[in-house]
Amino acid sequence: MNIVQNSLQKPTFYYGLVGVLLLIFPFINDERQLLILFTQIFIFAVLAMSYDLLLGYTGIVSFGHAMFFGIGAYSTAVVLDRMDATFLSLVIGIVIGVIIAAIVSFIVGVLSLRLKSHFYAMLTLAFAGLFLVGAQKWRSLTGGNDGFTFGIPDALKEREILYFTTLLLMILVFFALKRFTNSPVGKVLQAVRENESRTESLGYKILHYKVFASIVAGIIASLAGSFYVLTLRFVNTSVFTMDITLDALLMTIIGGVGTLVGAIIGAGLIEWAHHWLTDLAKVHWIFERWIIFFGIIYILAVMFFPKGIVGTVKDLFENRKQSRKVTKHAEQKVDVSR
């Protein structure tokens, strides 16, 4: 009985339960629109987790995270467009995107991570702007604002297979980042977030750790971009816009900064809200201005969940556990006095 109770209290049990439910979902409900929505949620969850590694675990605020997302998107799209739409071409495109994202994140990190957080944020925004302008002007490669369509491997044209592929990607990224953040390197990054000067005084080269975190986050964001364009079979310069970075930021904050699970929950809520509010436009014209209602939902989430959904729930459980300990301790004192 105690073994069962202990297993129910472990997060791994709930992760496994949710994973099983997501695995069997297409067999219960294979509606095309829902499968597409869940696929988008899985992809943006990967993007949000990469952003959470920067914001939640390292304390780095970036306004240019979309450039890594866009690098992955265009690398995959261009390779699939110029070569045959095979799995080999797909792998080559993803690998090229990862390599370019790693190089760019290294260069941007070395040049800008010496600066304080708000200066770094503005500089990353400038770099992202350069990539956006470059994508708009290099029309022979990117198609400019009009973009271009491309083919994908035949197997991935089945929505169920693409659903399972993106679900597997999200699960692998989650557990990889979970292991990374619990490693000695991850603990140093969290120390940098809490007190940068004190961590440096202990002998750690904080710039090296921050650049490394930036590279890991850039690579994962590139993977999200690569799979994002597979769902659309189309790419244009919108993958480099500020909206992508803001989505990742909102998903991280609403779900809970520094939790990884919160990034997944935030991605699910925001994508679902976007889908739901867009559908309501068919009911009444006022919902055509869905971004206003989206803003209201965000404000309410921040008001009622100041530490994000996961952070607030954790605090509630910890406070309840603490109050039980105090009550138990008081009862023991009363028994002793008797």
XYZ file of C-alpha atoms in Angstrom:
338
model
C 0.000 0.000 0.000
C 2.820 2.370 0.889
C 4.572 1.555 -2.395
C 1.431 2.503 -4.342
C 1.036 5.749 -2.367
C 4.680 6.681 -2.903
C 4.456 6.010 -6.645
C 1.326 8.167 -6.894
C 3.200 11.027 -5.250
C 6.078 10.909 -7.757
C 5.868 13.216 -10.801
C 7.144 10.397 -13.044
C 3.880 8.520 -12.499
C 1.844 11.479 -13.773
C 4.238 12.045 -16.687
C 3.753 8.408 -17.683
C -0.023 8.635 -17.312
C -0.253 11.731 -19.501
C 2.109 10.117 -22.021
C -0.085 7.006 -22.275
C -3.234 9.135 -22.717
C -1.572 11.117 -25.507
C -0.423 7.883 -27.173
C -3.899 6.373 -27.274
C -5.690 9.635 -28.142
C -5.558 9.201 -31.973
C -7.185 5.780 -31.590
C -10.036 7.325 -29.566
C -10.563 10.477 -31.617
C -8.938 10.763 -35.044
C -10.568 14.071 -36.001
C -8.142 15.834 -38.357
C -8.505 19.266 -36.769
C -7.731 17.978 -33.267
C -4.701 16.027 -34.440
C -3.333 19.147 -36.134
C -3.950 21.177 -32.962
C -2.143 18.662 -30.742
C 0.743 18.465 -33.215
C 1.113 22.261 -33.009
C 0.999 22.062 -29.203
C 3.811 19.480 -29.114
C 6.004 21.600 -31.413
C 5.458 24.836 -29.499
C 6.000 22.964 -26.227
C 9.495 22.098 -27.506
C 10.079 25.766 -28.387
C 8.788 26.917 -24.978
C 11.012 24.415 -23.141
C 14.046 25.738 -25.023
C 13.090 29.260 -23.932
C 12.515 28.082 -20.359
C 16.101 26.811 -20.286
C 17.232 30.405 -20.873
C 14.690 32.312 -18.805
C 13.804 29.852 -16.073
C 17.107 28.087 -15.440
C 19.723 30.654 -16.449
C 17.918 33.952 -15.954
C 18.542 35.104 -19.553
C 15.817 37.145 -21.259
C 16.016 36.860 -25.044
C 13.904 38.726 -27.586
C 15.558 36.988 -30.513
C 14.699 33.347 -29.914
C 12.686 33.275 -33.144
C 15.875 33.414 -35.236
C 16.814 29.866 -34.154
C 13.266 28.694 -34.828
C 13.438 30.306 -38.273
C 16.874 28.822 -39.023
C 15.531 25.325 -38.424
C 12.388 26.053 -40.427
C 14.191 27.405 -43.491
C 17.007 24.830 -43.413
C 14.519 21.957 -43.535
C 12.227 23.638 -46.064
C 15.021 24.616 -48.474
C 16.628 21.151 -48.433
C 13.281 19.400 -48.995
C 12.491 21.853 -51.804
C 15.857 21.544 -53.585
C 16.240 17.780 -53.069
C 13.842 14.846 -53.228
C 11.299 14.747 -50.402
C 12.798 11.722 -48.639
C 13.671 10.948 -45.024
C 17.356 11.371 -45.897
C 16.677 14.911 -47.164
C 14.655 15.609 -44.020
C 17.476 14.442 -41.754
C 20.011 16.496 -43.741
C 17.804 19.597 -43.438
C 17.343 19.130 -39.690
C 21.093 18.557 -39.155
C 22.000 21.644 -41.209
C 19.520 23.702 -39.158
C 20.980 22.398 -35.884
C 24.546 23.157 -36.966
C 23.732 26.692 -38.164
C 21.678 27.388 -35.016
C 24.555 26.179 -32.820
C 27.071 28.381 -34.641
C 24.815 31.449 -34.584
C 23.894 30.982 -30.904
C 27.601 30.633 -30.061
C 28.509 33.834 -31.936
C 25.552 35.793 -30.497
C 26.275 34.461 -27.006
C 29.987 35.338 -27.076
C 29.257 38.831 -28.424
C 26.334 39.724 -26.174
C 26.189 37.570 -23.020
C 28.856 39.735 -21.368
C 26.203 42.451 -21.209
C 23.538 42.847 -18.543
C 20.197 41.152 -19.107
C 18.240 44.057 -20.644
C 21.104 44.984 -23.004
C 21.393 41.342 -24.041
C 17.649 41.190 -24.705
C 17.795 44.229 -26.998
C 20.863 42.929 -28.819
C 19.211 39.564 -29.512
C 16.222 41.480 -30.870
C 18.599 43.300 -33.253
C 20.150 40.008 -34.420
C 16.687 38.530 -34.994
C 15.797 41.639 -37.012
C 18.859 41.070 -39.214
C 17.767 37.511 -39.950
C 14.231 38.693 -40.735
C 15.467 41.353 -43.174
C 17.906 38.868 -44.701
C 15.090 36.371 -45.268
C 12.942 39.079 -46.873
C 15.694 40.231 -49.244
C 17.234 36.861 -50.213
C 14.244 35.928 -52.340
C 16.118 33.408 -54.498
C 16.576 31.207 -51.427
C 13.683 32.077 -49.095
C 10.960 33.292 -51.444
C 10.725 36.497 -49.413
C 7.457 37.340 -47.669
C 5.535 35.163 -50.136
C 7.458 32.064 -49.080
C 7.214 28.742 -50.898
C 5.642 25.315 -50.576
C 7.576 22.053 -50.579
C 7.045 18.316 -50.383
C 7.588 16.114 -47.350
C 8.214 12.343 -47.039
C 5.086 10.344 -47.895
C 4.859 8.731 -44.442
C 4.639 12.138 -42.738
C 1.690 13.130 -44.904
C -0.403 10.949 -42.614
C -1.510 13.178 -39.729
C -1.358 10.312 -37.231
C 2.295 9.600 -38.004
C 3.204 13.284 -37.776
C 1.292 13.418 -34.472
C 3.309 10.523 -33.007
C 6.584 11.926 -34.387
C 6.109 15.327 -32.759
C 4.883 13.686 -29.537
C 8.066 11.597 -29.433
C 10.140 14.737 -30.061
C 8.459 16.550 -27.160
C 8.964 13.599 -24.779
C 12.631 13.179 -25.723
C 13.342 16.905 -25.368
C 11.542 17.046 -22.017
C 13.499 14.193 -20.441
C 16.782 15.344 -22.012
C 16.328 18.846 -20.581
C 15.166 17.403 -17.259
C 18.387 15.428 -17.034
C 20.441 18.411 -18.193
C 18.956 20.810 -15.617
C 19.527 18.277 -12.818
C 23.155 17.733 -13.873
C 26.107 19.640 -12.317
C 26.063 22.030 -15.298
C 22.358 22.671 -14.765
C 22.939 23.403 -11.076
C 25.612 25.962 -12.003
C 23.189 27.617 -14.429
C 20.605 27.881 -11.652
C 23.261 29.370 -9.382
C 24.001 31.955 -12.102
C 20.297 32.778 -12.217
C 20.109 33.286 -8.450
C 23.361 35.222 -7.936
C 25.722 35.743 -10.849
C 28.478 37.565 -8.954
C 28.573 35.012 -6.137
C 28.765 32.133 -8.623
C 31.659 33.865 -10.374
C 33.425 34.400 -7.044
C 33.328 30.616 -6.504
C 35.557 30.218 -9.564
C 33.018 29.367 -12.262
C 33.446 30.896 -15.731
C 29.847 32.042 -15.970
C 30.173 33.266 -19.562
C 31.063 29.728 -20.684
C 28.027 28.278 -18.935
C 25.679 30.937 -20.313
C 26.964 30.464 -23.850
C 26.560 26.701 -23.502
C 22.962 27.141 -22.315
C 22.327 29.480 -25.247
C 23.659 26.885 -27.705
C 21.487 24.096 -26.246
C 18.406 26.346 -26.330
C 19.170 27.405 -29.913
C 19.523 23.810 -31.096
C 16.214 22.772 -29.524
C 14.433 25.831 -30.962
C 15.837 24.873 -34.380
C 14.336 21.383 -34.015
C 10.957 22.946 -33.210
C 11.200 25.109 -36.342
C 12.079 22.118 -38.517
C 9.013 20.168 -37.417
C 6.782 23.253 -37.520
C 7.215 23.669 -41.290
C 6.533 19.955 -41.810
C 3.008 20.490 -40.480
C 2.409 23.375 -42.911
C 4.469 22.212 -45.928
C 5.032 25.928 -46.397
C 7.473 28.490 -45.038
C 7.794 32.263 -45.196
C 9.469 35.019 -43.185
C 6.851 34.868 -40.411
C 9.015 32.219 -38.699
C 11.544 34.976 -37.901
C 9.049 37.481 -36.473
C 8.804 38.718 -32.901
C 5.456 36.929 -32.520
C 7.236 33.559 -32.274
C 9.469 34.788 -29.444
C 6.525 36.375 -27.623
C 4.557 33.126 -27.886
C 7.456 31.218 -26.310
C 7.755 33.861 -23.578
C 4.027 33.799 -22.763
C 3.914 30.004 -22.748
C 6.806 29.888 -20.297
C 5.399 32.556 -17.971
C 1.827 31.244 -17.926
C 2.901 27.626 -17.405
C 5.557 28.388 -14.809
C 9.116 29.627 -15.225
C 11.861 27.124 -14.444
C 9.668 24.006 -14.476
C 9.749 22.599 -18.068
C 6.337 21.016 -17.395
C 4.964 24.538 -17.199
C 6.234 25.243 -20.716
C 4.241 22.265 -22.023
C 1.101 23.319 -20.137
C 1.527 26.927 -21.293
C 1.914 25.806 -24.914
C -1.246 23.728 -24.626
C -3.275 26.552 -23.093
C -2.156 29.239 -25.526
C -2.574 27.103 -28.639
C -5.964 25.874 -27.430
C -7.086 29.429 -26.587
C -5.950 30.645 -29.996
C -7.848 27.826 -31.712
C -10.971 28.324 -29.587
C -11.080 32.120 -29.976
C -10.525 31.856 -33.740
C -13.464 29.443 -34.019
C -15.657 31.846 -32.036
C -15.218 34.400 -34.829
C -17.779 32.350 -36.765
C -20.278 32.864 -33.917
C -20.002 36.657 -33.519
C -18.019 39.359 -35.307
C -16.573 40.679 -32.031
C -14.452 37.523 -31.712
C -12.659 38.483 -34.923
C -10.625 40.707 -32.607
C -9.517 37.543 -30.798
C -6.181 39.084 -29.780
C -8.034 41.350 -27.301
C -9.601 38.349 -25.555
C -6.275 36.570 -25.732
C -4.739 39.503 -23.828
C -7.520 39.338 -21.217
C -6.882 35.624 -20.697
C -3.164 36.341 -20.226
C -3.858 39.101 -17.684
C -6.205 36.831 -15.704
C -3.637 34.019 -15.756
C -0.931 36.315 -14.372
C -3.306 37.694 -11.697
C -4.470 34.316 -10.412
C -1.236 32.404 -11.079
C 1.592 34.886 -10.348
C 4.223 32.125 -10.406
C 2.655 30.386 -13.363
C 0.267 27.467 -13.152
C 2.847 24.884 -12.078
C 4.604 27.251 -9.652
C 1.344 28.299 -7.984
C 0.117 24.701 -7.668
C 3.476 23.686 -6.149
C 3.213 26.490 -3.596
C -0.315 25.406 -2.662
C 0.806 21.806 -2.062
C 3.868 22.914 -0.085
C 1.790 25.263 2.089
C -0.731 22.497 2.716
C 2.052 20.069 3.619
C 3.616 22.651 5.928
C 0.305 23.365 7.671
C -0.212 19.624 8.229
C 3.233 19.376 9.817
C 2.482 22.324 12.108
C -0.890 20.823 13.089
C 0.677 17.415 13.748
C 3.460 19.001 15.821
C 0.881 20.950 17.869
C -1.156 17.784 18.488
C 1.953 15.968 19.673
C 2.692 18.785 22.131
C -0.861 18.584 23.494
C -0.538 14.793 23.939
C 2.769 15.195 25.793
C 1.315 17.853 28.113
C -1.515 15.485 29.007
